[in-house]
Amino acid sequence: MEDKSFEEEHPTKAFGWAARDQSGVLSPFKFSRRSTGEKDVRFKVLFCGICHSDLHMAKNEWGFSTYPLVPGHEIVGQVTEVGSKVERFKVGDKVGVGCLVGSCHSCDSCSSNLENYCPEMILTYSAKYNDGTITYGGYSDIMVADEHFVVLIPENLPLDAAAPLLCAGITVYSPLRFFDLDKPGMHVGVVGLGGLGHVAVKFAKAMGVKVTVISTSPSKKQEALDHLGADSFLVSRDQDGMQAAVGTMDGIIDTVSATHPISPLIGLLKTRGKLVLVGAPVKPLELSVFPLIMGGKIVGGSGIGGMKETQEMIDFAARNNITADIEVISMDSVNTAMERLLKGDVRYRFVIDIGNTLKI
């Protein structure tokens, strides 16, 4: 008996690039997407951003990767099919999917539009979906997701430069809103000028906030002030400069994922100021409690955002012409891009041109 072809065995066939093991090297991969359910949106993937998480996951550096692993949670494209009970989307719409594709819909977090904190949150890739299948990300030609986890991309946002907002954008937008660091005239510090930091500056400035970029790299000063529009720049190793800024900031968004001292940052805060960590250092950070007590200060964390807020973020970005600064690459350049990302050699986000360069 003749073997059935891939197409016969998998009527909802898909094609992408996957990591097969902890080497993290990606190569072409055929797999299947589920059929479009009654609440599902199916779309042709046109662009997908490369997040630093993709690199960690491809190499299983966090210990919970499942192979084969198709990365990508900054996914944008155009709708090709909608289920019979889909209400918010139609064929032809420009849409996106970020870091999550499922949640329980019944816990306190879900009831508060905070699906990102649901204990049963389902990640966009390398997680187990409700039907027991493994989720695959956006380094692929098609995507299928429940409409609740799909974001409508406004017409005036270019898809390639909007893609990173679905992770990097919401990661910094959410804490600015939740911790009330979005009031005109406030002074907010942004630590780190990378994929997260550069969009944090853009969002904060659009909210009317005074922004100081805090970096270990003096070479980034001109970029921060002239290109991104920050109001001032601090070199964190410059003790005189840091001392002069003590007690001047209402809040700080810390985007750095490497282990770094946070006590000097706490010193920059005004009384009852807030230091919010959105980077994820592998090793614990050292925290002295005394400065918190004496200044009524807060150290908090924030992880992406719920779906309602993610749509709000995209709409805010469209109204204020906020996009990520990107370098568009071809699909077959992804492994080189990963190597460059590891070295910090990108300004500020790689985006894969899936629609034009993914070859089956």
mmCIF file of C-alpha atoms in Angstrom, residues 60-182:
data_model
loop_
_atom_site.group_PDB
_atom_site.id
_atom_site.type_symbol
_atom_site.label_atom_id
_atom_site.label_comp_id
_atom_site.label_asym_id
_atom_site.label_seq_id
_atom_site.Cartn_x
_atom_site.Cartn_y
_atom_site.Cartn_z
ATOM 1 C CA ASN A 60 15.643 25.257 26.448
ATOM 2 C CA GLU A 61 17.424 27.661 28.774
ATOM 3 C CA TRP A 62 14.317 27.961 30.950
ATOM 4 C CA GLY A 63 13.851 24.197 31.154
ATOM 5 C CA PHE A 64 10.329 23.739 29.766
ATOM 6 C CA SER A 65 10.767 23.738 25.977
ATOM 7 C CA THR A 66 9.038 21.024 23.955
ATOM 8 C CA TYR A 67 10.578 19.912 20.651
ATOM 9 C CA PRO A 68 10.061 20.318 17.758
ATOM 10 C CA LEU A 69 9.668 23.981 18.731
ATOM 11 C CA VAL A 70 8.349 26.614 16.305
ATOM 12 C CA PRO A 71 9.083 29.963 17.999
ATOM 13 C CA GLY A 72 7.424 33.327 17.513
ATOM 14 C CA HIS A 73 4.911 35.331 19.562
ATOM 15 C CA GLU A 74 4.964 38.654 17.717
ATOM 16 C CA ILE A 75 2.814 37.456 14.834
ATOM 17 C CA VAL A 76 0.933 39.611 12.326
ATOM 18 C CA GLY A 77 -0.899 38.837 9.108
ATOM 19 C CA GLN A 78 -4.181 38.906 7.199
ATOM 20 C CA VAL A 79 -7.328 36.937 7.995
ATOM 21 C CA THR A 80 -8.213 34.203 5.491
ATOM 22 C CA GLU A 81 -11.038 32.437 7.353
ATOM 23 C CA VAL A 82 -13.223 32.970 10.433
ATOM 24 C CA GLY A 83 -15.384 30.529 12.378
ATOM 25 C CA SER A 84 -19.173 30.696 12.349
ATOM 26 C CA LYS A 85 -19.370 32.345 15.795
ATOM 27 C CA VAL A 86 -16.541 34.867 15.357
ATOM 28 C CA GLU A 87 -17.868 38.375 16.008
ATOM 29 C CA ARG A 88 -14.908 40.783 15.911
ATOM 30 C CA PHE A 89 -13.047 39.826 12.749
ATOM 31 C CA LYS A 90 -13.684 39.294 9.061
ATOM 32 C CA VAL A 91 -11.693 37.973 6.113
ATOM 33 C CA GLY A 92 -9.134 40.553 5.013
ATOM 34 C CA ASP A 93 -8.582 42.142 8.428
ATOM 35 C CA LYS A 94 -5.012 42.819 9.570
ATOM 36 C CA VAL A 95 -4.514 40.991 12.862
ATOM 37 C CA GLY A 96 -1.922 39.880 15.361
ATOM 38 C CA VAL A 97 -1.291 37.247 18.028
ATOM 39 C CA GLY A 98 1.075 37.860 20.922
ATOM 40 C CA CYS A 99 2.366 35.721 23.769
ATOM 41 C CA LEU A 100 -0.769 33.775 24.674
ATOM 42 C CA VAL A 101 -3.439 31.781 22.873
ATOM 43 C CA GLY A 102 -5.524 30.460 25.763
ATOM 44 C CA SER A 103 -6.613 30.793 29.392
ATOM 45 C CA CYS A 104 -9.272 29.348 31.701
ATOM 46 C CA HIS A 105 -11.739 32.290 31.330
ATOM 47 C CA SER A 106 -13.041 31.683 34.865
ATOM 48 C CA CYS A 107 -10.362 32.627 37.434
ATOM 49 C CA ASP A 108 -10.048 36.017 39.131
ATOM 50 C CA SER A 109 -7.339 37.087 36.696
ATOM 51 C CA CYS A 110 -9.384 36.183 33.617
ATOM 52 C CA SER A 111 -12.449 37.884 35.105
ATOM 53 C CA SER A 112 -10.335 41.043 35.484
ATOM 54 C CA ASN A 113 -9.084 40.948 31.864
ATOM 55 C CA LEU A 114 -5.684 39.760 33.082
ATOM 56 C CA GLU A 115 -5.415 36.516 31.135
ATOM 57 C CA ASN A 116 -1.631 36.980 31.231
ATOM 58 C CA TYR A 117 -1.708 36.049 34.936
ATOM 59 C CA CYS A 118 -4.110 33.101 34.581
ATOM 60 C CA PRO A 119 -2.652 29.940 36.206
ATOM 61 C CA GLU A 120 -3.802 28.017 33.114
ATOM 62 C CA MET A 121 -2.509 30.504 30.555
ATOM 63 C CA ILE A 122 -1.509 28.794 27.300
ATOM 64 C CA LEU A 123 1.597 30.189 25.641
ATOM 65 C CA THR A 124 1.632 30.746 21.891
ATOM 66 C CA TYR A 125 4.297 28.101 21.384
ATOM 67 C CA SER A 126 5.794 25.097 23.188
ATOM 68 C CA ALA A 127 2.735 24.698 25.421
ATOM 69 C CA LYS A 128 -0.125 22.204 25.543
ATOM 70 C CA TYR A 129 -3.412 23.444 24.069
ATOM 71 C CA ASN A 130 -6.887 22.520 25.325
ATOM 72 C CA ASP A 131 -7.097 19.575 22.901
ATOM 73 C CA GLY A 132 -3.758 18.189 24.081
ATOM 74 C CA THR A 133 -1.773 19.274 21.037
ATOM 75 C CA ILE A 134 1.437 21.317 21.263
ATOM 76 C CA THR A 135 1.208 24.967 20.270
ATOM 77 C CA TYR A 136 3.403 26.264 17.459
ATOM 78 C CA GLY A 137 4.420 29.899 17.028
ATOM 79 C CA GLY A 138 4.680 32.413 14.240
ATOM 80 C CA TYR A 139 7.791 31.315 12.366
ATOM 81 C CA SER A 140 5.271 29.673 10.049
ATOM 82 C CA ASP A 141 2.967 30.379 7.130
ATOM 83 C CA ILE A 142 -0.426 30.223 8.866
ATOM 84 C CA MET A 143 -1.825 30.773 12.341
ATOM 85 C CA VAL A 144 -5.095 29.697 13.945
ATOM 86 C CA ALA A 145 -6.245 31.178 17.257
ATOM 87 C CA ASP A 146 -9.388 31.735 19.291
ATOM 88 C CA GLU A 147 -10.660 35.226 18.481
ATOM 89 C CA HIS A 148 -10.363 36.233 22.149
ATOM 90 C CA PHE A 149 -6.578 36.109 21.761
ATOM 91 C CA VAL A 150 -6.419 37.920 18.427
ATOM 92 C CA VAL A 151 -5.731 41.656 18.160
ATOM 93 C CA LEU A 152 -7.018 43.885 15.357
ATOM 94 C CA ILE A 153 -4.183 45.921 13.826
ATOM 95 C CA PRO A 154 -5.327 49.430 12.752
ATOM 96 C CA GLU A 155 -4.846 50.214 9.066
ATOM 97 C CA ASN A 156 -2.306 52.990 9.630
ATOM 98 C CA LEU A 157 0.198 50.753 11.451
ATOM 99 C CA PRO A 158 2.756 49.052 9.187
ATOM 100 C CA LEU A 159 2.568 45.345 9.936
ATOM 101 C CA ASP A 160 6.308 44.702 10.099
ATOM 102 C CA ALA A 161 7.049 47.465 12.628
ATOM 103 C CA ALA A 162 3.854 46.739 14.593
ATOM 104 C CA ALA A 163 4.699 43.065 15.181
ATOM 105 C CA PRO A 164 7.111 43.629 18.127
ATOM 106 C CA LEU A 165 4.479 45.678 19.944
ATOM 107 C CA LEU A 166 2.596 42.425 20.631
ATOM 108 C CA CYS A 167 5.313 41.463 23.126
ATOM 109 C CA ALA A 168 7.766 44.315 23.680
ATOM 110 C CA GLY A 169 5.077 46.981 23.382
ATOM 111 C CA ILE A 170 2.562 45.539 25.826
ATOM 112 C CA THR A 171 5.358 44.561 28.243
ATOM 113 C CA VAL A 172 6.197 48.235 28.835
ATOM 114 C CA TYR A 173 2.777 49.809 28.185
ATOM 115 C CA SER A 174 1.025 47.754 30.876
ATOM 116 C CA PRO A 175 3.227 48.806 33.826
ATOM 117 C CA LEU A 176 3.148 52.454 32.762
ATOM 118 C CA ARG A 177 -0.661 52.288 33.015
ATOM 119 C CA PHE A 178 -1.056 50.002 36.048
ATOM 120 C CA PHE A 179 1.505 51.756 38.239
ATOM 121 C CA ASP A 180 0.126 55.207 37.297
ATOM 122 C CA LEU A 181 3.331 56.315 35.608
ATOM 123 C CA ASP A 182 1.396 57.711 32.648
#
